[in-house]
CSV table of C-alpha atoms and ligand atoms in Angstrom, one decimal:
chain,number,residue,atom,x,y,z
A,140,MET,CA,-38.6,80.1,17.9
A,141,SER,CA,-38.0,76.4,17.2
A,142,VAL,CA,-34.9,74.6,18.2
A,143,VAL,CA,-33.7,71.9,15.9
A,144,LEU,CA,-32.0,69.2,17.9
A,145,GLU,CA,-29.5,67.4,15.8
A,146,LYS,CA,-29.8,63.8,16.5
A,147,LYS,CA,-26.5,62.0,16.4
A,148,ALA,CA,-26.8,58.9,14.3
A,149,THR,CA,-25.8,55.8,16.3
A,150,PRO,CA,-22.6,54.4,14.9
A,151,ILE,CA,-22.9,51.1,13.0
A,152,ARG,CA,-21.4,48.1,14.7
A,153,ASN,CA,-23.4,45.2,13.4
A,154,PRO,CA,-21.1,43.7,10.8
A,155,PHE,CA,-23.8,43.1,8.2
A,156,GLU,CA,-25.0,46.7,8.5
A,157,VAL,CA,-21.3,47.8,8.1
A,158,ALA,CA,-21.0,45.7,5.0
A,159,GLN,CA,-24.2,47.1,3.5
A,160,ARG,CA,-23.1,50.7,4.3
A,161,GLN,CA,-19.8,50.1,2.5
A,162,PHE,CA,-21.7,48.6,-0.4
A,163,ASP,CA,-24.1,51.5,-0.6
A,164,ILE,CA,-21.2,54.1,-0.7
A,165,ALA,CA,-19.6,52.2,-3.6
A,166,ALA,CA,-22.9,51.5,-5.4
A,167,ASP,CA,-23.6,55.3,-5.3
A,168,ALA,CA,-20.2,56.0,-6.8
A,169,LEU,CA,-20.8,53.4,-9.5
A,170,GLN,CA,-24.3,54.7,-10.1
A,171,LEU,CA,-25.4,51.1,-9.9
A,172,GLU,CA,-29.0,50.5,-11.2
A,173,GLU,CA,-31.6,49.7,-8.6
A,174,GLY,CA,-32.3,46.1,-9.6
A,175,ILE,CA,-28.6,45.0,-9.4
A,176,ARG,CA,-28.3,47.0,-6.2
A,177,ILE,CA,-31.1,45.3,-4.3
A,178,LYS,CA,-29.9,41.9,-5.5
A,179,LEU,CA,-26.3,42.4,-4.4
A,180,ARG,CA,-27.1,43.9,-1.0
A,181,VAL,CA,-28.4,40.6,0.4
A,182,PRO,CA,-27.1,37.1,0.6
A,183,ARG,CA,-28.3,34.4,-1.8
A,184,ARG,CA,-28.7,31.7,0.8
A,185,CYS,CA,-28.2,31.3,4.6
A,186,LEU,CA,-28.1,27.9,6.3
A,187,THR,CA,-28.2,27.7,10.1
A,188,VAL,CA,-27.7,24.3,11.6
A,189,SER,CA,-27.6,22.8,15.1
A,190,VAL,CA,-24.5,20.8,15.6
A,191,PRO,CA,-24.8,18.1,18.3
A,192,PHE,CA,-21.6,16.3,19.3
A,193,GLU,CA,-20.3,14.2,22.1
A,194,LEU,CA,-18.0,15.5,24.8
A,195,ASP,CA,-15.2,13.4,26.1
A,196,ASP,CA,-17.1,12.7,29.3
A,197,GLY,CA,-19.9,11.1,27.3
A,198,SER,CA,-22.4,14.0,27.6
A,199,TRP,CA,-23.8,15.8,24.5
A,200,ARG,CA,-23.5,19.4,23.5
A,201,VAL,CA,-25.3,21.4,20.8
A,202,VAL,CA,-23.8,24.5,19.1
A,203,GLN,CA,-25.1,26.7,16.3
A,204,GLY,CA,-23.4,26.8,13.0
A,205,HIS,CA,-23.9,28.8,9.8
A,206,ARG,CA,-22.9,28.7,6.2
A,207,VAL,CA,-23.9,31.7,4.1
A,208,GLN,CA,-23.5,32.0,0.3
A,209,HIS,CA,-23.6,35.6,-0.7
A,210,ASP,CA,-23.3,35.5,-4.5
A,211,VAL,CA,-22.4,33.0,-7.1
A,212,SER,CA,-22.7,34.9,-10.4
A,213,ARG,CA,-18.9,34.6,-11.1
A,214,GLY,CA,-18.4,31.1,-10.0
A,215,PRO,CA,-18.8,28.7,-7.0
A,216,ALA,CA,-19.0,30.3,-3.6
A,217,LYS,CA,-15.7,30.6,-1.7
A,218,GLY,CA,-14.8,31.5,1.9
A,219,GLY,CA,-13.5,30.4,5.2
A,220,ILE,CA,-15.0,28.9,8.3
A,221,ARG,CA,-14.4,30.4,11.7
A,222,PHE,CA,-14.9,28.9,15.2
A,223,HIS,CA,-15.4,31.7,17.7
A,224,PRO,CA,-17.7,32.5,20.6
A,225,GLN,CA,-18.8,35.8,19.0
A,226,VAL,CA,-19.9,34.3,15.7
A,227,THR,CA,-23.4,35.4,14.7
A,228,LEU,CA,-25.5,34.9,11.6
A,229,ASP,CA,-25.1,38.7,10.8
A,230,GLU,CA,-21.3,38.4,11.1
A,231,VAL,CA,-21.2,35.4,8.7
A,232,LYS,CA,-23.5,37.3,6.3
A,233,ALA,CA,-21.0,40.3,6.3
A,234,LEU,CA,-18.0,38.0,5.9
A,235,ALA,CA,-19.7,36.2,3.0
A,236,ALA,CA,-20.4,39.5,1.2
A,237,TRP,CA,-16.8,40.7,1.8
A,238,MET,CA,-15.6,37.4,0.1
A,239,THR,CA,-17.7,38.2,-2.9
A,240,TRP,CA,-16.2,41.7,-3.3
A,241,LYS,CA,-12.7,40.3,-2.5
A,242,CYS,CA,-12.8,37.7,-5.2
A,243,GLY,CA,-14.0,40.4,-7.5
A,244,VAL,CA,-11.1,42.7,-6.6
A,245,VAL,CA,-8.4,40.0,-7.4
A,246,ASN,CA,-10.6,38.7,-10.3
A,247,LEU,CA,-11.0,35.1,-9.2
A,248,PRO,CA,-13.8,33.1,-10.8
A,249,TYR,CA,-15.7,32.7,-7.5
A,250,GLY,CA,-18.5,34.2,-5.6
A,251,GLY,CA,-18.4,34.7,-1.8
A,252,ALA,CA,-19.4,32.5,1.1
A,253,LYS,CA,-18.5,32.1,4.8
A,254,GLY,CA,-19.2,29.7,7.6
A,255,GLY,CA,-19.0,29.9,11.4
A,256,ILE,CA,-19.7,28.0,14.5
A,257,GLU,CA,-20.7,29.8,17.7
A,258,VAL,CA,-18.1,28.1,20.0
A,259,ASP,CA,-14.9,28.6,21.9
A,260,PRO,CA,-12.6,26.0,20.3
A,261,LYS,CA,-10.0,26.6,23.0
A,262,ALA,CA,-12.3,25.0,25.5
A,263,LEU,CA,-12.6,21.8,23.5
A,264,SER,CA,-10.3,18.8,23.4
A,265,MET,CA,-8.9,17.7,20.0
A,266,HIS,CA,-11.4,14.8,19.8
A,267,GLU,CA,-14.3,17.1,20.6
A,268,LEU,CA,-13.2,19.6,18.0
A,269,GLU,CA,-13.0,16.7,15.5
A,270,ARG,CA,-16.5,15.4,16.3
A,271,MET,CA,-18.0,18.9,16.1
A,272,THR,CA,-16.2,19.7,12.8
A,273,ARG,CA,-17.4,16.4,11.2
A,274,ARG,CA,-21.0,16.9,12.3
A,275,TYR,CA,-21.0,20.5,11.1
A,276,THR,CA,-19.6,19.3,7.8
A,277,ASN,CA,-22.3,16.7,7.5
A,278,GLU,CA,-25.0,19.3,8.2
A,279,ILE,CA,-23.7,21.8,5.6
A,280,ALA,CA,-22.8,19.1,3.0
A,281,ILE,CA,-26.1,19.7,1.2
A,282,ILE,CA,-24.8,23.0,-0.1
A,283,ILE,CA,-21.0,22.6,-0.3
A,284,GLY,CA,-18.8,20.8,-2.9
A,285,PRO,CA,-16.0,21.5,-5.4
A,286,GLU,CA,-18.4,23.0,-7.9
A,287,LYS,CA,-20.7,24.7,-5.5
A,288,ASP,CA,-19.1,26.1,-2.4
A,289,ILE,CA,-15.5,25.6,-1.1
A,290,PRO,CA,-14.7,26.3,2.5
A,291,ALA,CA,-11.2,27.3,3.9
A,292,PRO,CA,-9.5,28.3,7.1
A,293,ASP,CA,-10.4,31.5,9.0
A,294,VAL,CA,-10.2,32.6,12.7
A,295,TYR,CA,-9.3,29.6,14.9
A,296,THR,CA,-9.5,27.0,12.1
A,297,ASP,CA,-6.5,25.4,10.4
A,298,ALA,CA,-5.2,22.7,8.0
A,299,GLN,CA,-6.3,19.9,10.5
A,300,VAL,CA,-9.8,21.2,10.6
A,301,MET,CA,-9.8,21.3,6.7
A,302,ALA,CA,-8.6,17.7,6.7
A,303,TRP,CA,-11.6,16.6,8.8
A,304,ILE,CA,-13.9,18.5,6.5
A,305,MET,CA,-12.4,16.9,3.4
A,306,ASP,CA,-12.5,13.4,4.9
A,307,THR,CA,-16.2,13.7,6.1
A,308,PHE,CA,-17.3,15.0,2.7
A,309,THR,CA,-15.2,12.4,0.8
A,310,MET,CA,-16.7,9.5,2.9
A,311,ARG,CA,-20.2,10.7,2.2
A,312,GLN,CA,-19.5,10.9,-1.5
A,313,GLY,CA,-17.7,7.6,-1.7
A,314,PHE,CA,-14.8,9.0,-3.7
A,315,ALA,CA,-11.9,11.4,-3.0
A,316,SER,CA,-13.0,15.0,-3.2
A,317,PRO,CA,-10.0,17.1,-2.2
A,318,GLY,CA,-11.4,20.2,-4.1
A,319,VAL,CA,-14.2,20.6,-1.6
A,320,VAL,CA,-12.0,22.6,0.8
A,321,THR,CA,-8.8,24.6,0.6
A,322,GLY,CA,-6.1,25.2,3.1
A,323,LYS,CA,-5.6,21.5,3.5
A,324,PRO,CA,-2.4,19.8,4.6
A,325,ILE,CA,0.1,19.4,1.7
A,326,SER,CA,-0.2,15.6,1.9
A,327,LEU,CA,-3.9,15.7,1.2
A,328,GLY,CA,-3.8,17.9,-1.8
A,329,GLY,CA,-3.0,21.3,-0.1
A,330,SER,CA,-0.9,23.9,-1.9
A,331,LEU,CA,2.6,24.9,-1.1
A,332,GLY,CA,2.5,28.5,0.1
A,333,ARG,CA,-1.2,28.5,1.2
A,334,ARG,CA,-0.4,28.7,4.9
A,335,GLU,CA,1.7,31.9,4.4
A,336,ALA,CA,-0.5,33.3,1.6
A,337,THR,CA,-2.6,35.8,3.5
A,338,ALA,CA,0.5,37.3,5.1
A,339,ARG,CA,2.5,37.2,1.9
A,340,GLY,CA,-0.2,38.9,-0.1
A,341,CYS,CA,-0.5,41.6,2.6
A,342,THR,CA,3.2,42.1,2.7
A,343,CYS,CA,3.3,42.4,-1.1
A,344,ALA,CA,0.5,45.1,-0.9
A,345,ILE,CA,2.5,46.9,1.7
A,346,GLU,CA,5.6,46.9,-0.5
A,347,GLU,CA,3.5,48.3,-3.4
A,348,ALA,CA,2.1,51.0,-1.0
A,349,CYS,CA,5.7,51.9,0.0
A,350,LYS,CA,6.7,52.3,-3.7
A,351,HIS,CA,3.6,54.3,-4.4
A,352,LEU,CA,4.3,56.7,-1.5
A,353,GLY,CA,8.0,56.8,-2.1
A,354,LEU,CA,8.9,55.1,1.2
A,355,GLN,CA,11.5,52.5,2.1
A,356,LEU,CA,10.0,49.5,3.9
A,357,GLN,CA,13.4,48.7,5.5
A,358,GLY,CA,13.6,50.4,8.9
A,359,MET,CA,9.9,51.2,9.1
A,360,THR,CA,8.1,50.5,12.4
A,361,VAL,CA,5.2,48.1,12.5
A,362,ALA,CA,2.5,47.1,14.9
A,363,ILE,CA,0.4,43.9,14.4
A,364,GLN,CA,-2.9,43.2,16.2
A,365,GLY,CA,-3.6,39.5,16.2
A,366,TYR,CA,-1.1,36.6,16.1
A,367,GLY,CA,-3.0,33.9,14.2
A,368,ASN,CA,-2.9,32.7,10.5
A,369,ALA,CA,-2.2,36.2,9.2
A,370,GLY,CA,-0.5,38.2,12.0
A,371,SER,CA,2.2,35.8,13.1
A,372,ILE,CA,3.4,35.1,9.5
A,373,ALA,CA,3.3,38.8,8.6
A,374,HIS,CA,5.7,39.3,11.5
A,375,ASP,CA,8.1,36.8,9.9
A,376,LEU,CA,7.9,38.3,6.4
A,377,LEU,CA,8.1,42.0,7.4
A,378,HIS,CA,11.0,41.2,9.8
A,379,ALA,CA,12.8,39.4,6.9
A,380,ARG,CA,12.4,42.6,4.8
A,381,GLY,CA,14.1,44.8,7.3
A,382,ALA,CA,11.0,46.4,8.9
A,383,LYS,CA,11.0,46.7,12.6
A,384,VAL,CA,8.0,45.1,14.3
A,385,VAL,CA,7.7,46.9,17.6
A,386,ALA,CA,4.4,45.5,18.9
A,387,VAL,CA,2.2,42.5,18.5
A,388,SER,CA,-0.8,41.1,20.3
A,389,ASP,CA,-3.3,38.3,20.6
A,390,SER,CA,-6.6,37.8,22.5
A,391,ARG,CA,-4.8,38.0,25.9
A,392,GLY,CA,-3.0,41.3,25.3
A,393,GLY,CA,0.0,42.9,23.6
A,394,ILE,CA,3.7,43.3,23.9
A,395,HIS,CA,6.0,46.1,22.9
A,396,SER,CA,9.7,46.6,22.4
A,397,ALA,CA,11.2,49.7,20.9
A,398,ARG,CA,14.2,47.7,19.7
A,399,GLY,CA,11.9,45.4,17.7
A,400,LEU,CA,10.5,41.9,18.3
A,401,ASP,CA,12.2,38.8,16.9
A,402,PRO,CA,9.5,36.7,15.3
A,403,LYS,CA,11.2,33.4,16.2
A,404,ALA,CA,11.4,34.3,19.9
A,405,VAL,CA,7.8,35.6,20.1
A,406,GLN,CA,6.4,32.5,18.3
A,407,ALA,CA,8.4,30.1,20.5
A,408,HIS,CA,7.0,31.9,23.6
A,409,LYS,CA,3.4,31.7,22.3
A,410,GLN,CA,3.9,28.0,21.5
A,411,ASN,CA,4.9,27.4,25.1
A,412,ALA,CA,2.8,29.9,27.1
A,413,GLY,CA,-0.3,30.1,24.8
A,414,SER,CA,0.1,33.8,24.3
A,415,VAL,CA,2.6,36.4,23.1
A,416,VAL,CA,2.2,38.1,26.5
A,417,GLY,CA,5.2,37.7,28.7
A,418,ALA,CA,7.8,37.2,25.9
A,419,PRO,CA,11.2,38.0,27.4
A,420,GLY,CA,12.5,41.5,27.1
A,421,THR,CA,9.1,43.1,26.2
A,422,ASP,CA,6.7,45.5,27.9
A,423,ARG,CA,3.0,44.7,28.2
A,424,ILE,CA,0.5,46.8,26.4
A,425,SER,CA,-3.2,46.5,25.7
A,426,ASN,CA,-4.8,45.8,22.4
A,427,ASP,CA,-6.2,49.4,22.4
A,428,GLU,CA,-2.8,50.9,23.1
A,429,LEU,CA,-1.3,48.9,20.3
A,430,LEU,CA,-3.6,50.4,17.8
A,431,GLU,CA,-2.7,54.0,18.9
A,432,LEU,CA,1.1,53.5,18.8
A,433,LYS,CA,3.1,55.9,16.7
A,434,VAL,CA,4.2,53.5,14.0
A,435,ASP,CA,4.7,53.7,10.3
A,436,ILE,CA,2.6,50.6,9.5
A,437,LEU,CA,-0.4,49.3,11.4
A,438,ILE,CA,-1.8,45.8,10.6
A,439,PRO,CA,-5.0,44.8,12.3
A,440,ALA,CA,-5.1,41.0,11.9
A,441,ALA,CA,-7.8,40.0,14.3
A,442,LEU,CA,-11.5,40.7,14.4
A,443,GLU,CA,-14.1,43.4,13.2
A,444,ASN,CA,-14.8,46.8,14.7
A,445,GLN,CA,-11.3,47.6,16.1
A,446,ILE,CA,-10.9,51.0,14.5
A,447,THR,CA,-14.0,53.1,15.1
A,448,GLU,CA,-14.9,56.8,15.1
A,449,GLU,CA,-13.8,56.9,18.8
A,450,ASN,CA,-10.1,55.9,18.4
A,451,ALA,CA,-9.6,56.8,14.7
A,452,PRO,CA,-8.5,60.4,15.4
A,453,ARG,CA,-5.5,58.9,17.4
A,454,ILE,CA,-4.6,56.2,14.8
A,455,ARG,CA,-2.2,57.8,12.4
A,456,PRO,CA,0.2,55.3,10.7
A,457,LYS,CA,1.5,56.1,7.3
A,458,ILE,CA,0.0,52.8,6.0
A,459,LEU,CA,-2.9,50.8,7.5
A,460,ALA,CA,-3.0,47.3,6.0
A,461,GLU,CA,-6.1,45.4,7.0
A,462,ALA,CA,-5.2,41.7,7.2
A,463,ALA,CA,-8.4,41.1,9.2
A,464,ASN,CA,-11.8,41.3,7.7
A,465,GLY,CA,-13.8,44.4,8.6
A,466,PRO,CA,-11.5,45.9,11.3
A,467,THR,CA,-12.5,49.5,10.5
A,468,THR,CA,-16.1,50.9,10.7
A,469,PRO,CA,-17.6,53.2,8.1
A,470,ASP,CA,-17.5,56.1,10.5
A,471,ALA,CA,-13.8,55.7,11.0
A,472,ASP,CA,-13.0,55.7,7.3
A,473,PRO,CA,-13.3,59.5,6.6
A,474,ILE,CA,-11.3,60.3,9.8
A,475,LEU,CA,-8.4,58.2,8.7
A,476,HIS,CA,-8.6,59.5,5.1
A,477,GLU,CA,-8.6,63.1,6.3
A,478,ASN,CA,-5.6,62.4,8.5
A,479,GLY,CA,-3.6,61.1,5.5
A,480,VAL,CA,-3.5,57.5,6.5
A,481,PHE,CA,-2.9,55.4,3.4
A,482,LEU,CA,-5.4,52.5,3.6
A,483,ILE,CA,-5.0,49.1,2.1
A,484,PRO,CA,-8.5,47.8,2.6
A,485,ASP,CA,-9.3,44.3,3.8
A,486,ILE,CA,-10.7,43.0,0.5
A,487,LEU,CA,-7.3,43.9,-1.1
A,488,ALA,CA,-4.9,43.5,1.8
A,489,ASN,CA,-6.0,40.0,2.8
A,490,ALA,CA,-6.9,38.7,-0.6
A,491,GLY,CA,-3.7,36.6,-0.8
A,492,GLY,CA,-5.4,33.8,1.2
A,493,VAL,CA,-8.2,33.2,-1.2
A,494,THR,CA,-6.0,33.7,-4.2
A,495,VAL,CA,-3.8,30.8,-3.1
A,496,SER,CA,-6.9,28.9,-2.2
A,497,TYR,CA,-7.9,29.3,-5.8
A,498,PHE,CA,-4.5,27.9,-6.9
A,499,GLU,CA,-5.0,25.0,-4.5
A,500,TRP,CA,-8.4,24.2,-6.0
A,501,VAL,CA,-7.1,24.5,-9.5
A,502,GLN,CA,-4.3,22.1,-8.6
A,503,ASP,CA,-6.7,19.6,-7.0
A,504,LEU,CA,-9.1,19.7,-10.0
A,505,ALA,CA,-6.1,19.1,-12.4
A,506,ASN,CA,-4.3,16.6,-10.1
A,507,TYR,CA,-1.1,18.5,-11.0
A,508,PHE,CA,0.8,20.4,-8.3
A,509,TRP,CA,3.0,23.5,-8.6
A,510,THR,CA,6.3,24.4,-6.9
A,511,GLU,CA,6.2,27.0,-4.1
A,512,ASP,CA,8.0,29.5,-6.3
A,513,GLU,CA,5.3,29.2,-9.0
A,514,VAL,CA,2.6,29.7,-6.3
A,515,ASN,CA,4.3,32.8,-4.8
A,516,GLN,CA,5.1,34.4,-8.2
A,517,LYS,CA,1.5,34.0,-9.4
A,518,LEU,CA,0.3,35.4,-6.1
A,519,GLU,CA,2.6,38.4,-6.3
A,520,THR,CA,1.5,39.1,-9.9
A,521,ILE,CA,-2.1,39.2,-8.8
A,522,MET,CA,-1.5,41.3,-5.7
A,523,ARG,CA,0.6,43.9,-7.6
A,524,ARG,CA,-2.0,44.2,-10.5
A,525,SER,CA,-4.9,44.4,-8.0
A,526,PHE,CA,-3.1,47.1,-6.0
A,527,ALA,CA,-2.5,49.1,-9.1
A,528,ASP,CA,-6.1,48.7,-10.2
A,529,VAL,CA,-7.5,49.9,-6.9
A,530,VAL,CA,-5.1,53.0,-6.7
A,531,SER,CA,-6.0,54.0,-10.2
A,532,ILE,CA,-9.7,53.8,-9.5
A,533,ALA,CA,-9.2,55.9,-6.3
A,534,GLU,CA,-7.3,58.6,-8.2
A,535,LYS,CA,-9.7,58.7,-11.2
A,536,ASN,CA,-12.8,58.9,-9.1
A,537,HIS,CA,-11.4,61.0,-6.1
A,538,VAL,CA,-12.5,58.4,-3.6
A,539,HIS,CA,-10.5,56.7,-0.9
A,540,ASN,CA,-9.0,53.2,-1.3
A,541,ARG,CA,-11.8,51.3,0.4
A,542,THR,CA,-14.5,52.7,-1.9
A,543,ALA,CA,-12.2,52.2,-4.9
A,544,ALA,CA,-11.7,48.5,-4.0
A,545,TYR,CA,-15.4,48.1,-3.6
A,546,MET,CA,-16.0,49.8,-6.9
A,547,LEU,CA,-13.7,47.3,-8.6
A,548,GLY,CA,-15.1,44.2,-6.9
A,549,ILE,CA,-18.8,45.2,-7.1
A,550,GLY,CA,-18.3,46.4,-10.6
A,551,ARG,CA,-17.2,43.0,-11.8
A,552,VAL,CA,-19.9,41.2,-9.9
A,553,ALA,CA,-22.5,43.6,-11.2
A,554,GLU,CA,-21.4,43.0,-14.8
A,555,ALA,CA,-21.7,39.3,-14.4
A,556,THR,CA,-25.2,39.7,-12.8
A,557,ARG,CA,-26.4,42.0,-15.6
A,558,LEU,CA,-25.2,39.6,-18.3
A,559,ARG,CA,-26.8,36.6,-16.7
A,560,GLY,CA,-30.1,38.2,-15.9
A,561,LEU,CA,-32.7,36.6,-13.7
A,562,TYR,CA,-33.5,32.9,-13.9
A,563,GLY,CA,-37.1,32.0,-13.7
B,263,LIG,N1,-10.7,33.1,5.4
B,263,LIG,C1,-9.9,33.7,4.4
B,263,LIG,C2,-10.5,35.1,4.0
B,263,LIG,O1,-11.2,35.7,4.8
B,263,LIG,C3,-9.6,32.8,3.2
B,263,LIG,C4,-10.8,32.3,2.4
B,263,LIG,C5,-10.5,31.3,1.4
B,263,LIG,O2,-9.3,30.9,1.2
B,263,LIG,O3,-11.5,30.8,0.8
B,263,LIG,O4,-10.2,35.6,2.9
């Protein structure tokens, strides 16, 4: 008698393997031909650089930086730059691939890219941060540019960092080049509405999901993990629409109040104390507890691998809106789907950021700037249309929303790749 021992597959946590797994599922559903499949599974180009810079005490430090261009068949590469101690080349490769599919989902004429530096920016002074950013820009300048690859903000980078990138690139060129980067300050050719764009796009997708499910956003309870570019502004926008945000968190921990959290009070506390933790009138909770709260809407707005096969059975919001990139692992997806969680996948939920980046780039190239209303209206049109496209693919093909979004994004990139063929 033979005993067959069933070996449990180790769950995938490496972000690039996660991205490839998600790609494979959608490629199967699209019955993508082998050639296109093997081409789109891997990045076009990865550049790793050493970034030496001077610390304030006169000593030198060297950190590793990366810029990955995943695909450029539909236009120049586009995607943010993150400064975080956990950055790895594989993470940047995953984030670049997700940018390609994201630009495909919302139908922008871009391919995908991402950059990152393996550093804790909170441990650097403002001058150190500037010197590091400028040297990194100099090292990747050989592959970026308004027609080639256009960086933007991501985790722990902001408009000031973009201004340094723009200045460094411009000084190298010898003429103003505002279109080399998006998410800039308004006075340097930034776009009105860009700072709020990721949260606004996410809020718009949530409104569409509520309509689709026959729910009223007003009065719904919300938990938000992460209080940066996306999370803190989502708090504002959802509060303004009458939703009750009962829990938020940042890297130091979370806070909860059953009565609801006032965004102005929490933001003021974070400004002074450096964290949302300890905001008056709130109870402390952990980031893990926040994810498992009984809420109507859950918004992961921090890092990857937060919702896994381990905690997914206990995560049961009506709507899960992924403002972060890659917060849910492939093994968690079927669990959430079976439990009836309505997923707005990252490449749709957070696509508002790159959409308004595209508007910024168009305005820079034309030297003609739009009003905030124009920006917001155009953003909402794109978000609503893309939401409808994803849901209709999900229904037609009996797949969940992540696979549907991938089918939409990958389908567009595959078509461009097929039409162009191979060079050389
Ligand atoms: N970092 C953002 C993202 O992950 C924005 C990228 C961009 O605007 O290019 O989508």
